[in-house]
C-alpha cells in the first residue's frame, strides 16, 4: 500500500515538475530569443516588435514577429498554469492550488453571471481566457519581454473575435431583424450605424494597444533621460560616473503604474466591454418571436404527420 | 540637393507640429475624468459605505474616458517615431523619380 502510494507520489511530483517546466520554459525561450536577436544600439530605442522570420507567401510575405512568438509562449504558460492548478483535483478541496483554482472559477462565473445574465453563463470560459491572456501579456514586460498587447495586430485579432461574437449574437434574432437593426431609428441613419458597428472593434483594439504601448514608450523615454541626466551630473566623478545611478529604481516606480496597474486595468476593461457588448446586442424580442414561430411550425408539422 | 534638405526639414518640423496638435486631444479626457472623480468624491461623501463600489466604477469609467486621449497620444507617438521614416522614404523615391 505504502509502496504503491510512494510510486504514485513520485509520478505526481514528476508531472508537477513537467507542468512547472511548461510554465517557465516558454518565457525563458522568449528571453533567449530576444537576447540573441537584439541588435547593439545606443540611446533611445523605441521600436515595434522585432521581426524574427520572413516567410514567402503568395500575395504578401508572412512575418513571424516577436509579438506572435511571445503571445504563443504566453498561451503555453497559461496552459501550463491551468494544468498545474487543476492537477490532482479531489472532491473536497485539500490543497492550496485547488482552492486557488476554485476561487478563480467561482469569481469568473460570478462576474459573468452578474454582467451577462443566465443565458450567457457559458461565456465565462471565454472571458476568463481573455482576461488571463491579456493580463499575462501585459505583465510579460516585467521580465523584459516585448508585451504582445503593445502590438496593434494582437489586440486587433482579439477585437475581431469580439466583433464576430457580437454579430453572431445579433443574428440570433434572424437575418432580417439584423439588417433592420441598421435602419434604426430611421433609414437615413444607415451609414452612421455601419460606422458605429465597425468602430467597436477599432476602439477596443486601440484602447488596449494604446495604453500598453504608450506606457512602454514613456517608460523608455524616462529611463533614457535619467541615464543622460546621471551622465551629465555625475559624469565628472571617477568611478561613479560610469554607472547610470539615477536610472536605478526610479523607472521601476513608473513601471508599477504603467505596466502593472494599467495592464491589469486594461485586461479587466477589455473583458468587461466584451461582456457588455455581447450581452447588450442580444435581440430578446425578436429571438422570442422566432422561437414561438419555430414551435408553431413544429406543431403544424406534427399535426400534419398525425 | 538643397531643396531636398529643405523639404526634409519642413517634413520633420511639420511632423513635430502635428504631434503637438494631436495631443490637444488630451483636454477632453482631462476634463471628463476630473468631473468623474469629482462626482465620485461627492458620492463617497454622501454615502461613505459605498466607497468600494464607487471607486471601482469610477476607475473603470475613467479608463474608458481615457480612450479618446489615447488616440491622440498614439497619433503623436507615431508622428514622432514612425512617420519621419516612412515620409523620408517617400520623399527619396519622389526625388529619384523626378531625376
Coordinates of C-alpha atoms in Angstrom, one line a residue, chain A residues 36-230:
Chain A
X36 CA 20.0 36.6 -29.5
X37 CA 18.2 38.9 -31.9
X38 CA 18.5 42.3 -30.2
X39 CA 21.0 44.4 -32.2
X40 CA 23.5 46.5 -30.3
X41 CA 22.3 50.1 -30.0
X42 CA 22.9 53.3 -28.1
X43 CA 20.5 55.9 -26.9
X44 CA 16.7 55.9 -27.2
X45 CA 15.5 52.6 -28.5
X46 CA 11.8 52.8 -29.4
X47 CA 10.6 50.3 -32.0
X48 CA 7.8 47.9 -32.6
X49 CA 8.1 44.2 -32.3
X50 CA 11.3 42.6 -33.7
X51 CA 10.8 40.5 -36.8
X52 CA 12.3 37.0 -36.4
X53 CA 11.4 35.4 -39.7
X54 CA 10.0 36.4 -43.1
X55 CA 8.3 33.6 -44.8
X56 CA 7.5 33.8 -48.5
X57 CA 3.8 33.5 -49.2
X58 CA 1.5 34.3 -52.1
X59 CA 0.4 37.9 -52.0
X60 CA 2.2 39.2 -49.0
X61 CA 5.2 37.8 -47.2
X62 CA 4.3 36.2 -43.9
X63 CA 6.1 37.9 -40.9
X64 CA 6.8 36.0 -37.7
X65 CA 7.4 38.7 -35.2
X66 CA 8.2 39.0 -31.6
X67 CA 4.6 39.6 -30.6
X68 CA 3.4 36.4 -32.2
X69 CA 6.2 34.3 -30.6
X70 CA 5.6 35.9 -27.3
X71 CA 1.9 35.5 -27.3
X72 CA 2.2 31.8 -28.2
X73 CA 4.7 31.4 -25.4
X74 CA 2.3 33.1 -23.0
X75 CA -0.5 30.9 -24.2
X76 CA 1.7 27.9 -23.4
X77 CA 2.5 29.4 -20.0
X78 CA -1.2 29.9 -19.3
X79 CA -2.0 26.3 -20.3
X80 CA 0.8 25.1 -18.0
X81 CA -0.6 27.2 -15.2
X82 CA -4.1 25.9 -15.7
X83 CA -3.0 22.3 -15.9
X84 CA -0.8 22.8 -12.8
X85 CA -3.7 24.3 -10.8
X86 CA -6.1 21.6 -11.7
X87 CA -3.6 18.7 -11.3
X88 CA -4.7 16.2 -8.8
X89 CA -8.2 17.6 -8.1
X90 CA -10.1 15.9 -5.2
X91 CA -13.7 16.1 -4.4
X92 CA -13.1 18.1 -1.3
X93 CA -10.5 20.8 -1.7
X94 CA -7.4 19.8 0.2
X95 CA -4.5 21.5 -1.5
X96 CA -3.8 25.2 -1.8
X97 CA -3.8 25.1 -5.6
X98 CA -7.2 23.5 -5.8
X99 CA -8.6 26.3 -3.6
X100 CA -7.0 28.9 -5.8
X101 CA -8.4 27.2 -8.9
X102 CA -11.9 27.0 -7.4
X103 CA -11.7 30.7 -6.4
X104 CA -10.7 31.7 -9.9
X105 CA -13.5 29.7 -11.5
X106 CA -16.1 30.9 -9.0
X107 CA -15.1 34.6 -9.4
X108 CA -15.2 34.3 -13.2
X109 CA -18.6 32.7 -13.2
X110 CA -20.0 35.2 -10.7
X111 CA -18.7 38.1 -12.7
X112 CA -20.1 36.8 -16.0
X113 CA -23.5 36.0 -14.4
X114 CA -23.7 39.4 -12.8
X115 CA -22.9 41.2 -16.0
X116 CA -24.4 39.0 -18.7
X117 CA -27.2 37.1 -17.1
X118 CA -28.1 33.4 -17.0
X119 CA -28.3 33.0 -20.8
X120 CA -24.6 33.7 -21.3
X121 CA -23.3 31.7 -18.4
X122 CA -21.2 29.7 -20.9
X123 CA -19.2 32.7 -21.8
X124 CA -17.3 32.6 -18.5
X125 CA -14.6 30.4 -20.0
X126 CA -14.0 32.9 -22.9
X127 CA -14.0 35.8 -20.5
X128 CA -11.6 34.1 -18.2
X129 CA -9.3 33.2 -21.2
X130 CA -9.3 36.8 -22.5
X131 CA -8.6 38.2 -19.1
X132 CA -5.8 35.8 -18.3
X133 CA -4.2 36.1 -21.7
X134 CA -4.4 39.9 -21.7
X135 CA -3.2 40.3 -18.1
X136 CA -0.3 37.9 -18.6
X137 CA 0.7 39.5 -21.9
X138 CA 0.8 43.0 -20.3
X139 CA 2.7 41.7 -17.3
X140 CA 5.3 39.9 -19.5
X141 CA 7.1 43.2 -20.0
X142 CA 8.1 43.0 -16.3
X143 CA 10.6 40.2 -17.2
X144 CA 11.9 42.2 -20.1
X145 CA 9.9 40.8 -23.0
X146 CA 8.0 42.8 -25.6
X147 CA 4.4 42.8 -24.4
X148 CA 2.3 41.3 -27.2
X149 CA -0.5 43.7 -26.3
X150 CA 1.7 46.6 -27.3
X151 CA 1.3 45.4 -30.9
X152 CA -1.9 46.5 -32.5
X153 CA -2.2 43.3 -34.5
X154 CA -2.6 41.2 -31.4
X155 CA -5.3 43.3 -29.8
X156 CA -7.0 43.8 -33.2
X157 CA -7.2 40.0 -33.5
X158 CA -9.0 39.8 -30.2
X159 CA -11.3 42.7 -31.1
X160 CA -12.2 41.0 -34.4
X161 CA -13.1 37.9 -32.3
X162 CA -15.4 40.1 -30.1
X163 CA -16.9 41.6 -33.2
X164 CA -17.7 38.2 -34.6
X165 CA -19.3 37.2 -31.3
X166 CA -21.4 40.3 -31.3
X167 CA -22.6 39.8 -34.8
X168 CA -23.4 36.1 -34.1
X169 CA -25.4 37.2 -31.1
X170 CA -27.3 39.7 -33.1
X171 CA -28.0 37.1 -35.8
X172 CA -29.9 35.0 -33.2
X173 CA -32.9 37.2 -33.9
X174 CA -32.9 36.3 -37.6
X175 CA -31.1 37.9 -40.6
X176 CA -33.9 40.2 -41.4
X177 CA -34.0 41.6 -37.9
X178 CA -30.2 42.0 -38.0
X179 CA -30.5 44.0 -41.2
X180 CA -33.4 46.0 -39.9
X181 CA -31.3 47.0 -36.9
X182 CA -29.1 49.1 -39.2
X183 CA -32.1 51.2 -40.1
X184 CA -32.9 52.3 -36.6
X185 CA -34.4 54.8 -35.8
X186 CA -34.9 55.9 -39.5
X187 CA -33.4 54.6 -42.7
X188 CA -31.3 57.8 -43.1
X189 CA -29.1 56.6 -40.3
X190 CA -27.8 53.5 -42.1
X191 CA -24.3 54.8 -42.9
X192 CA -23.9 56.1 -39.3
X193 CA -25.0 52.7 -38.0
X194 CA -22.5 51.0 -40.2
X195 CA -19.7 53.2 -38.9
X196 CA -20.7 52.7 -35.3
X197 CA -20.8 48.9 -36.0
X198 CA -17.2 48.9 -37.2
X199 CA -15.9 51.4 -34.7
X200 CA -16.5 48.8 -31.9
X201 CA -13.5 46.5 -32.8
X202 CA -11.4 49.5 -33.7
X203 CA -11.9 51.3 -30.5
X204 CA -11.4 48.1 -28.4
X205 CA -8.2 47.3 -30.2
X206 CA -6.8 50.8 -30.0
X207 CA -7.7 51.3 -26.4
X208 CA -5.8 48.3 -25.2
X209 CA -2.9 48.7 -27.5
X210 CA -2.6 52.5 -26.9
X211 CA -2.5 52.1 -23.1
X212 CA 0.3 49.4 -23.2
X213 CA 2.3 51.0 -26.0
X214 CA 2.2 54.5 -24.6
X215 CA 3.3 53.2 -21.2
X216 CA 6.2 51.4 -22.8
X217 CA 7.2 54.4 -24.8
X218 CA 7.0 56.8 -21.8
X219 CA 9.0 54.3 -19.6
X220 CA 11.7 54.0 -22.3
X221 CA 11.9 57.8 -22.7
X222 CA 12.2 58.4 -19.0
X223 CA 14.8 55.8 -18.3
X224 CA 16.9 57.1 -21.2
X225 CA 16.5 60.7 -19.9
X226 CA 17.6 59.6 -16.4
X227 CA 20.6 57.9 -17.9
X228 CA 21.6 61.1 -19.7
X229 CA 20.9 63.1 -16.6
X230 CA 23.2 61.0 -14.4

